XYZ file of C-alpha atoms in Angstrom:
632
model
C 114.840 63.423 90.014
C 111.878 61.411 88.812
C 108.853 59.906 90.470
C 107.458 56.507 89.615
C 106.485 56.562 85.953
C 103.463 54.648 84.709
C 102.614 54.256 81.061
C 99.993 52.365 79.132
C 100.851 48.907 77.818
C 100.983 50.355 74.325
C 103.631 52.806 75.567
C 105.443 49.996 77.358
C 105.696 48.086 74.062
C 107.195 51.086 72.342
C 109.492 51.752 75.303
C 110.634 48.149 75.295
C 111.548 48.278 71.629
C 113.523 51.431 72.157
C 115.192 50.792 75.485
C 115.607 47.067 76.164
C 119.097 45.710 75.782
C 117.791 42.970 73.450
C 115.220 43.357 70.672
C 111.860 41.744 71.405
C 108.679 40.797 69.629
C 105.588 42.619 70.816
C 102.518 40.380 70.763
C 99.411 42.369 69.768
C 96.857 40.363 71.733
C 97.606 41.520 75.299
C 97.728 45.215 74.346
C 94.793 47.296 75.643
C 95.180 50.902 74.591
C 95.018 53.528 77.348
C 93.424 51.126 79.828
C 96.153 49.033 81.488
C 99.241 50.459 83.141
C 102.581 49.106 84.255
C 104.495 50.736 87.113
C 108.176 51.297 86.453
C 110.697 51.773 89.238
C 109.600 49.384 92.005
C 111.734 49.632 95.135
C 114.339 46.870 95.346
C 118.144 46.523 95.473
C 119.639 47.724 92.178
C 121.318 45.052 90.023
C 125.005 45.334 89.102
C 125.398 47.939 86.360
C 125.776 46.405 82.910
C 128.195 47.846 80.350
C 127.131 51.048 78.572
C 124.402 50.266 76.037
C 125.276 50.168 72.388
C 123.050 51.479 69.629
C 121.565 48.022 69.122
C 120.786 47.822 72.814
C 118.883 51.098 72.722
C 116.865 50.436 69.571
C 115.461 47.059 68.664
C 115.154 47.941 64.983
C 117.474 50.432 63.370
C 115.174 50.745 60.370
C 112.237 52.000 62.456
C 112.095 55.806 62.424
C 111.849 57.683 65.732
C 108.239 58.831 66.081
C 106.749 59.329 62.640
C 103.635 57.245 62.083
C 104.759 54.585 64.556
C 102.925 56.334 67.390
C 99.581 58.059 67.726
C 98.345 60.399 70.455
C 94.918 59.918 72.005
C 92.701 62.893 71.176
C 89.995 64.412 73.373
C 87.249 62.811 71.315
C 88.921 59.401 71.406
C 89.882 59.458 75.069
C 88.549 57.270 77.838
C 89.118 57.109 81.588
C 91.648 54.851 83.253
C 91.201 52.836 86.420
C 92.070 55.870 88.575
C 89.457 58.018 86.868
C 91.965 60.104 84.914
C 91.443 60.979 81.261
C 93.579 59.056 78.771
C 93.781 62.123 76.523
C 97.395 62.643 75.425
C 98.430 59.007 75.931
C 100.887 57.724 73.335
C 99.813 54.583 71.464
C 101.780 52.146 69.309
C 100.184 51.613 65.910
C 99.614 47.898 65.366
C 100.785 48.126 61.727
C 104.341 48.554 62.989
C 104.417 45.656 65.419
C 106.001 43.391 62.801
C 109.154 45.552 62.840
C 109.922 44.445 66.381
C 111.438 40.970 65.918
C 112.664 38.883 68.854
C 115.994 37.121 68.873
C 115.697 33.281 68.756
C 111.982 33.657 68.191
C 111.296 34.330 71.881
C 108.946 37.031 73.063
C 109.846 38.606 76.376
C 106.418 40.258 76.621
C 104.623 36.913 76.811
C 103.801 35.277 80.109
C 102.314 36.532 83.415
C 102.301 40.315 83.552
C 103.893 40.278 87.028
C 106.998 38.586 85.602
C 107.051 40.764 82.491
C 106.707 43.946 84.568
C 109.538 42.906 86.899
C 111.869 42.282 83.972
C 110.857 45.522 82.228
C 111.366 47.530 85.410
C 114.875 46.136 85.866
C 115.741 47.008 82.279
C 114.287 50.497 82.704
C 116.306 51.111 85.872
C 119.501 49.970 84.171
C 118.991 52.311 81.259
C 118.046 55.222 83.514
C 121.334 54.666 85.307
C 123.271 54.660 82.031
C 121.528 57.845 80.934
C 122.497 59.531 84.193
C 118.856 59.943 85.232
C 118.179 59.333 88.968
C 115.907 56.525 90.093
C 112.280 57.482 89.417
C 111.323 57.153 93.081
C 114.119 59.426 94.310
C 112.047 62.595 94.083
C 109.898 61.382 96.952
C 112.989 61.809 99.113
C 114.059 65.153 97.715
C 113.281 68.712 98.839
C 112.689 69.541 95.165
C 110.183 66.818 94.479
C 106.672 67.395 93.178
C 104.248 65.998 95.734
C 100.793 64.762 94.786
C 97.601 65.236 96.809
C 95.218 64.193 94.043
C 96.138 62.006 91.077
C 97.034 64.138 88.034
C 97.802 62.975 84.495
C 99.888 65.692 82.834
C 99.318 64.058 79.460
C 95.641 65.011 79.654
C 96.464 68.670 80.399
C 96.080 70.900 77.332
C 96.998 74.256 78.884
C 99.113 75.334 81.853
C 98.595 78.763 83.389
C 101.138 80.457 85.625
C 101.102 83.235 88.171
C 104.217 85.405 88.142
C 105.221 86.795 91.563
C 106.660 84.123 93.872
C 105.732 81.554 91.204
C 107.621 82.113 87.948
C 110.051 84.288 89.836
C 111.159 84.033 93.414
C 112.038 87.162 95.335
C 114.631 87.394 98.045
C 112.247 87.624 100.998
C 114.588 89.717 103.133
C 115.107 92.180 100.282
C 111.576 92.386 98.805
C 109.505 92.091 101.982
C 112.083 94.131 103.856
C 111.588 97.067 101.489
C 107.793 96.635 101.609
C 108.062 96.797 105.406
C 110.191 99.959 105.201
C 107.665 101.724 102.962
C 104.832 100.601 105.236
C 106.584 102.010 108.297
C 107.324 105.298 106.516
C 103.632 105.672 105.706
C 102.674 104.904 109.310
C 105.182 107.489 110.534
C 103.657 110.131 108.262
C 100.275 109.761 109.951
C 101.706 109.864 113.465
C 102.433 106.278 114.482
C 105.560 105.730 116.625
C 107.735 103.385 114.575
C 111.256 104.468 115.571
C 113.473 101.616 116.692
C 111.540 98.918 114.843
C 113.200 96.672 112.269
C 112.025 93.981 109.881
C 112.272 90.491 111.386
C 111.311 87.816 108.819
C 111.624 85.038 111.418
C 108.773 86.518 113.430
C 106.144 84.914 111.184
C 105.779 82.095 108.665
C 103.279 81.398 105.910
C 100.100 79.652 107.064
C 99.639 81.503 110.354
C 96.390 83.336 111.091
C 95.982 86.849 112.472
C 93.287 87.244 115.116
C 92.343 90.869 114.503
C 90.104 91.035 117.574
C 92.778 90.042 120.102
C 95.963 91.241 118.412
C 97.279 87.688 118.246
C 99.016 85.582 115.643
C 98.056 81.907 115.888
C 98.973 78.545 114.413
C 96.092 76.088 114.044
C 95.949 72.405 113.251
C 93.936 70.888 110.395
C 90.736 71.039 112.463
C 91.144 74.705 113.394
C 92.267 74.120 116.999
C 94.916 76.648 117.983
C 98.212 75.078 119.048
C 100.525 78.084 119.353
C 99.879 81.800 119.682
C 101.756 85.069 119.936
C 100.428 88.362 121.289
C 102.340 91.212 119.737
C 105.844 89.783 119.509
C 105.602 87.649 122.677
C 104.809 83.940 122.475
C 102.002 82.785 124.781
C 102.294 79.794 127.078
C 100.353 76.594 126.449
C 98.167 77.447 129.436
C 97.423 80.943 128.101
C 96.555 79.559 124.657
C 94.147 77.093 126.262
C 92.506 79.777 128.382
C 92.060 82.171 125.435
C 91.106 79.720 122.690
C 89.988 76.576 124.505
C 86.439 76.860 123.126
C 87.231 78.545 119.795
C 88.186 77.277 116.366
C 89.779 79.245 113.541
C 87.110 79.818 110.897
C 88.568 81.473 107.816
C 85.058 82.243 106.551
C 84.841 84.923 109.270
C 87.032 87.385 107.409
C 86.231 90.228 109.798
C 88.226 88.454 112.500
C 90.665 85.971 110.938
C 93.298 86.799 108.321
C 95.157 83.838 106.819
C 98.756 84.412 105.726
C 98.413 82.816 102.287
C 101.687 83.842 100.721
C 105.134 85.281 101.364
C 103.687 88.684 100.439
C 101.919 88.515 103.830
C 105.175 88.491 105.793
C 105.860 92.228 105.826
C 102.297 93.111 106.846
C 102.200 90.564 109.671
C 105.571 91.648 111.075
C 104.526 95.315 111.055
C 101.176 94.570 112.682
C 102.538 92.420 115.519
C 105.172 95.039 116.339
C 102.527 97.774 116.398
C 100.406 95.667 118.772
C 103.283 95.943 121.248
C 103.270 99.719 120.815
C 99.507 99.858 121.374
C 99.756 97.724 124.526
C 102.539 99.765 126.123
C 100.749 103.062 125.495
C 103.265 104.385 122.990
C 100.472 104.992 120.480
C 98.789 108.124 121.814
C 95.149 109.087 121.785
C 95.842 111.746 119.153
C 95.358 109.053 116.522
C 91.863 108.436 117.856
C 90.495 105.415 119.704
C 92.238 102.319 118.365
C 91.568 98.669 119.073
C 93.459 95.727 117.577
C 91.130 95.536 114.604
C 91.488 99.250 113.863
C 95.253 98.928 114.157
C 95.243 96.139 111.586
C 93.327 98.354 109.165
C 95.857 101.158 109.652
C 98.822 98.857 108.946
C 97.084 97.348 105.918
C 96.302 100.807 104.542
C 99.925 101.906 104.943
C 101.204 98.840 103.090
C 98.559 99.224 100.389
C 99.746 102.787 99.751
C 103.289 101.496 99.317
C 102.079 99.234 96.500
C 99.631 101.672 94.884
C 101.976 104.664 94.835
C 104.446 102.565 92.866
C 107.626 103.509 94.733
C 108.328 99.946 95.772
C 107.905 98.435 92.312
C 109.843 101.282 90.701
C 112.782 100.523 92.980
C 112.614 96.817 92.152
C 112.386 97.476 88.411
C 115.444 99.716 88.542
C 117.577 97.051 90.245
C 115.904 93.643 89.784
C 119.148 91.799 90.485
C 118.894 92.908 94.124
C 115.446 91.423 94.620
C 115.025 88.450 92.259
C 116.759 85.094 92.726
C 117.411 83.788 89.184
C 116.545 80.204 88.257
C 118.204 79.131 84.968
C 116.259 75.855 84.876
C 112.829 77.496 84.974
C 112.556 78.718 81.347
C 113.762 75.318 80.114
C 111.047 73.546 82.100
C 108.412 75.714 80.396
C 110.045 75.153 77.016
C 109.660 71.385 77.468
C 105.981 71.865 78.208
C 105.443 74.107 75.205
C 107.216 71.739 72.833
C 105.052 68.921 74.203
C 102.017 70.756 72.852
C 100.830 72.477 76.019
C 99.328 75.953 75.703
C 101.185 78.154 78.172
C 99.429 81.078 79.851
C 100.731 83.843 82.077
C 97.992 85.250 84.314
C 99.267 87.826 86.801
C 97.844 90.680 88.842
C 100.953 92.758 88.139
C 100.745 95.549 85.542
C 102.238 95.326 82.056
C 105.395 97.402 82.588
C 106.387 95.580 85.769
C 105.613 92.175 84.256
C 107.613 92.846 81.095
C 110.631 94.172 82.987
C 110.756 91.341 85.501
C 110.120 88.564 82.968
C 112.835 89.915 80.665
C 115.271 89.896 83.575
C 114.304 86.408 84.777
C 113.818 84.570 81.475
C 115.444 86.019 78.369
C 119.075 85.277 79.220
C 118.294 81.600 79.849
C 116.295 80.908 76.663
C 117.912 79.415 73.536
C 118.029 80.786 69.988
C 117.354 84.423 70.879
C 113.913 83.559 72.231
C 112.175 86.121 74.417
C 109.885 85.401 77.327
C 106.810 86.293 75.247
C 107.674 83.450 72.830
C 106.966 80.916 75.582
C 103.381 81.958 76.225
C 100.336 81.558 74.006
C 98.398 84.149 76.007
C 99.643 86.729 78.519
C 97.178 88.471 80.840
C 98.333 91.280 83.132
C 96.306 93.204 85.732
C 94.108 90.111 85.956
C 92.444 91.133 89.231
C 92.527 87.668 90.733
C 90.559 86.197 92.498
C 87.758 88.024 90.631
C 89.351 86.820 87.392
C 88.156 83.315 88.310
C 84.848 84.389 89.831
C 83.230 86.824 87.386
C 83.584 88.531 84.044
C 85.465 91.805 83.547
C 86.194 93.670 80.306
C 89.294 92.538 78.441
C 91.717 94.914 76.743
C 94.479 94.120 74.297
C 97.837 95.763 75.025
C 98.855 97.021 71.585
C 101.982 99.128 72.170
C 105.172 98.866 74.169
C 104.018 101.876 76.168
C 101.005 99.916 77.355
C 98.260 101.498 75.260
C 95.167 99.275 75.102
C 91.999 98.723 73.112
C 88.878 96.724 74.023
C 88.555 93.146 72.762
C 86.265 90.204 73.330
C 88.429 87.224 72.503
C 92.079 86.412 73.135
C 94.276 85.340 70.235
C 97.380 83.154 70.342
C 100.432 85.284 71.007
C 98.336 88.132 72.387
C 98.967 90.349 75.402
C 95.885 91.383 77.366
C 94.774 93.231 80.472
C 91.854 92.147 82.649
C 89.202 89.803 81.309
C 88.167 86.550 82.938
C 89.046 82.878 83.082
C 85.936 82.000 81.081
C 87.177 84.241 78.257
C 90.437 82.315 78.266
C 88.592 78.986 78.136
C 86.404 80.153 75.255
C 89.350 81.592 73.336
C 91.345 78.355 73.576
C 88.321 76.050 73.436
C 89.818 74.315 76.458
C 87.798 73.955 79.619
C 87.802 72.729 83.206
C 90.174 69.939 84.112
C 92.113 70.251 80.857
C 93.778 73.334 82.381
C 96.397 73.280 85.143
C 96.963 76.540 87.032
C 100.149 77.084 89.029
C 100.445 79.758 91.715
C 101.735 80.545 95.191
C 98.566 81.980 96.779
C 96.266 79.328 98.230
C 93.145 81.468 97.945
C 93.725 83.787 94.984
C 95.410 81.248 92.720
C 94.563 77.732 93.813
C 91.249 77.486 95.641
C 89.294 79.891 93.427
C 90.407 78.393 90.103
C 89.419 74.964 91.429
C 86.126 75.895 93.081
C 84.730 78.036 90.268
C 86.185 76.384 87.164
C 87.367 72.928 88.242
C 90.834 73.671 86.886
C 93.594 71.380 88.117
C 95.926 73.175 90.491
C 99.548 73.299 91.638
C 100.848 75.300 94.600
C 104.353 76.750 94.756
C 105.769 76.916 98.278
C 109.481 77.694 98.330
C 109.747 77.072 102.074
C 109.249 73.342 101.454
C 112.947 72.989 100.657
C 114.047 74.444 103.977
C 111.428 72.458 105.893
C 112.439 69.207 104.214
C 116.059 69.730 105.212
C 114.999 70.678 108.758
C 112.921 67.514 109.036
C 115.936 65.429 107.991
C 118.099 67.076 110.633
C 115.356 66.577 113.240
C 114.985 62.835 112.760
C 117.074 61.868 115.805
C 115.246 64.358 118.015
C 111.832 63.162 116.839
C 112.786 59.500 117.233
C 113.852 60.111 120.840
C 110.653 62.044 121.503
C 108.458 59.285 120.080
C 110.314 56.682 122.163
C 109.623 58.656 125.339
C 105.939 59.012 124.415
C 105.708 55.263 123.816
C 107.340 54.597 127.193
C 104.863 56.987 128.816
C 102.017 55.067 127.180
C 103.195 51.699 128.545
C 103.804 53.075 132.050
C 100.497 54.905 131.919
C 98.608 51.783 130.871
C 99.847 49.957 133.982
C 99.112 52.953 136.204
C 95.545 53.192 134.904
C 94.935 49.472 135.460
C 96.217 49.707 139.037
C 94.125 52.815 139.602
C 91.042 50.922 138.460
C 91.966 47.995 140.714
C 92.251 50.403 143.658
C 88.910 51.988 142.776
C 87.187 48.579 142.706
C 88.859 47.585 145.975
C 87.451 50.638 147.755
C 83.988 49.619 146.548
C 84.427 46.035 147.693
C 84.626 44.572 144.214
C 87.372 42.340 142.785
C 89.990 43.769 140.415
C 90.260 42.926 136.729
C 92.352 39.797 137.354
C 92.984 37.438 140.268
C 96.617 38.575 140.515
C 95.556 42.227 140.786
C 92.928 41.306 143.363
C 95.534 39.520 145.496
C 97.969 42.499 145.610
C 98.181 43.831 149.155
C 97.308 47.461 149.807
C 100.896 48.601 150.452
C 102.238 46.929 147.284
C 99.478 48.485 145.195
C 100.008 51.955 146.670
C 103.816 51.906 146.361
C 103.659 50.696 142.756
C 101.261 53.489 141.833
C 103.433 56.094 143.566
C 106.521 54.979 141.656
C 104.686 54.959 138.322
C 103.222 58.399 138.961
C 106.664 59.883 139.643
C 108.019 58.335 136.434
C 105.096 59.719 134.400
C 105.504 63.196 135.876
C 109.200 63.242 135.005
C 108.417 61.942 131.523
C 105.840 64.723 131.083
C 108.425 67.379 131.940
C 110.919 65.926 129.467
C 108.344 65.408 126.700
C 106.934 68.925 127.093
C 110.388 70.463 126.668
C 111.160 68.323 123.631
C 107.758 69.016 122.034
C 108.310 72.749 122.413
C 111.667 72.391 120.664
C 110.249 70.241 117.859
C 110.497 72.160 114.607
C 112.816 74.856 115.899
C 115.311 74.012 113.155
C 112.726 75.499 110.773
C 111.376 78.298 112.977
C 112.041 78.700 116.688
C 108.645 80.217 117.399
C 106.304 78.283 115.144
C 107.990 75.007 114.315
C 107.414 73.281 111.002
C 105.322 74.820 108.254
C 103.244 71.716 107.535
C 102.825 70.360 111.063
C 100.981 71.344 114.210
C 102.339 69.209 117.008
C 104.297 66.019 116.583
C 101.892 64.077 114.364
C 99.135 66.371 113.182
C 98.988 68.543 110.070
C 98.858 72.312 110.209
C 95.901 74.329 108.952
C 98.087 75.382 106.033
C 98.742 71.761 105.070
C 95.033 71.018 105.217
C 94.399 73.895 102.802
C 97.121 72.628 100.467
C 95.725 69.090 100.441
C 92.193 70.359 99.891
C 92.868 72.719 97.003
C 96.233 71.832 95.395
C 96.403 68.652 93.293
C 100.197 68.843 93.384
C 102.593 71.073 95.292
C 106.285 71.780 95.064
C 108.926 74.329 95.989
C 109.518 75.888 92.555
C 108.288 75.679 88.971
C 111.676 74.520 87.691
C 111.131 71.211 89.504
C 109.001 70.236 86.500
C 112.258 70.005 84.552
C 113.185 66.885 86.512
C 110.024 65.169 85.374
C 108.512 65.093 81.892
C 105.475 66.888 80.434
C 103.906 63.415 80.223
C 104.158 62.619 83.929
C 101.388 60.711 85.680
C 101.354 61.877 89.295
C 99.728 59.440 91.704
C 98.645 60.395 95.198
C 100.000 58.294 98.043
C 97.985 56.131 100.382
C 96.193 58.221 102.989
C 96.518 56.585 106.395
C 93.672 56.436 108.897
C 93.719 56.155 112.670
C 92.702 52.491 112.506
C 95.389 51.535 109.958
C 97.357 49.814 112.726
C 98.266 46.948 110.438
C 100.418 49.349 108.436
C 102.265 51.078 111.274
C 104.664 49.969 113.933
C 104.262 51.166 117.471
C 107.395 53.256 117.173
C 106.202 55.519 114.387
C 102.487 54.919 114.341
C 99.413 56.393 115.907
C 99.556 59.024 118.601
C 99.906 57.813 122.152
C 96.846 58.059 124.341
C 97.240 60.766 126.935
C 96.820 59.204 130.351
C 94.734 60.784 133.091
C 96.499 61.124 136.344
């Protein structure tokens, strides 16, 4: 799977010489290094497949060596900015001294003429060769659950270093297994201090990432991008739309108020949220006795959080996982190869994790070593490894750095990281100074919106990528929901048309009672009985439509989660609060790191057009702006 690839004209000349079915002459004059770009892979019906390309079809000049001094790479000092504001650092250029080796047949140059015609021809040739190579159409990833989706334009060629989180990023845990055991340890700790937990079981479908705990009211809520609450659950019972409006009609979710709101940033939040909501039920029904002291919902949240924290600190959970990693980790054979491509492309690879050394080493060995070639180990992939990083403070302030010098984990203080080193603690600024790479030359990839993505961007201006495994399931659920959503939108559009007429007749009736003429002569001439009967009929139709639409809206998204609907949406058209956070802080987002394997380390990700409410010229009535709710 590939997205639309754009390269500089200098790259296009080199690509043409290598990939066109006929050799061509490249004319030096039109070439503008690093400044102009051609888009490959425009959407159109594919041409009939030509025969498999021969060697002469693939290379215009058999005497020209691959690479060598034919190409040059734009350095940091020689870089500029392209028309999208991205650095041209890392762009590949064709040295003009070698242009004479590209000779056209019959003396014709296929790169002469209007660029629109040249680009169309080049794109067709590129698509043909991609097909012969067995590589999917570049635009196909936009329609794939394993695509990499772009919120802010990102040129991977200009990235010098890529940092990775480990848990739920470089390795994905089986949520039922990992979070289920975390839940079990949490409940055991609650039982030890007197909480009634018998009969409770882990239910991963009770919550999803991106929800917000209201610690004051014992509720779990789903908010839209503006912070308005659309769905809510008290304990384990979903609240009605009326109840949600009565409780939160004048309130917005404000994540800055940490004493009240707790955002579920990551899959690690699942076990805690499930335990808390179940204990809210026990507090409400009086099962939790006064022997534990006076408890409100906020105090209960602290007790659950403390019990889960003990499960992590005491080490029993991680010891169990280390002893049998195959029960908890879902292997991904493509992942190490994706990182190997990046390393061989000259990227500095960093591992920055909050996990300790022993756990990190054990889990990375299990997840990586068996899939690497030539007896490579996981440490060979990374230029710098930092364990016990203490994120988000790692991005916010400076902490002492220690070098891990023995396999047992013994450490000594140090002030600068060296290539190939293994370290504990430290800070992001130390990493930048050690590599002499700063700011937007570094891409950081993690699964936690706050700890990994927002803080590295806000404090250091690193480029960011979010890993959200649930995207794959949501994408498939959205595909299966297309018929349901189409029917729902059609009903809403019908309600809008009927409602428009009803409102006009209502206004005509209002004017008539005041002795004024209606909006038009025809409306003015309607007799009273005709006007009244028409309004009655329309009102009945709208009421029946409302009942049907309400039921269908409640069911929208249930193929992903029956309680909360889709991860990225709040309502039929609006984005969820989670999606707003992703768009704000993550330049790109995807379901797993191995999706990079289906692109190249030289990919130029371009963000898509962002539609506005007044972009009516670009949307049909069927799938466009939200219908206006009609007053009755």
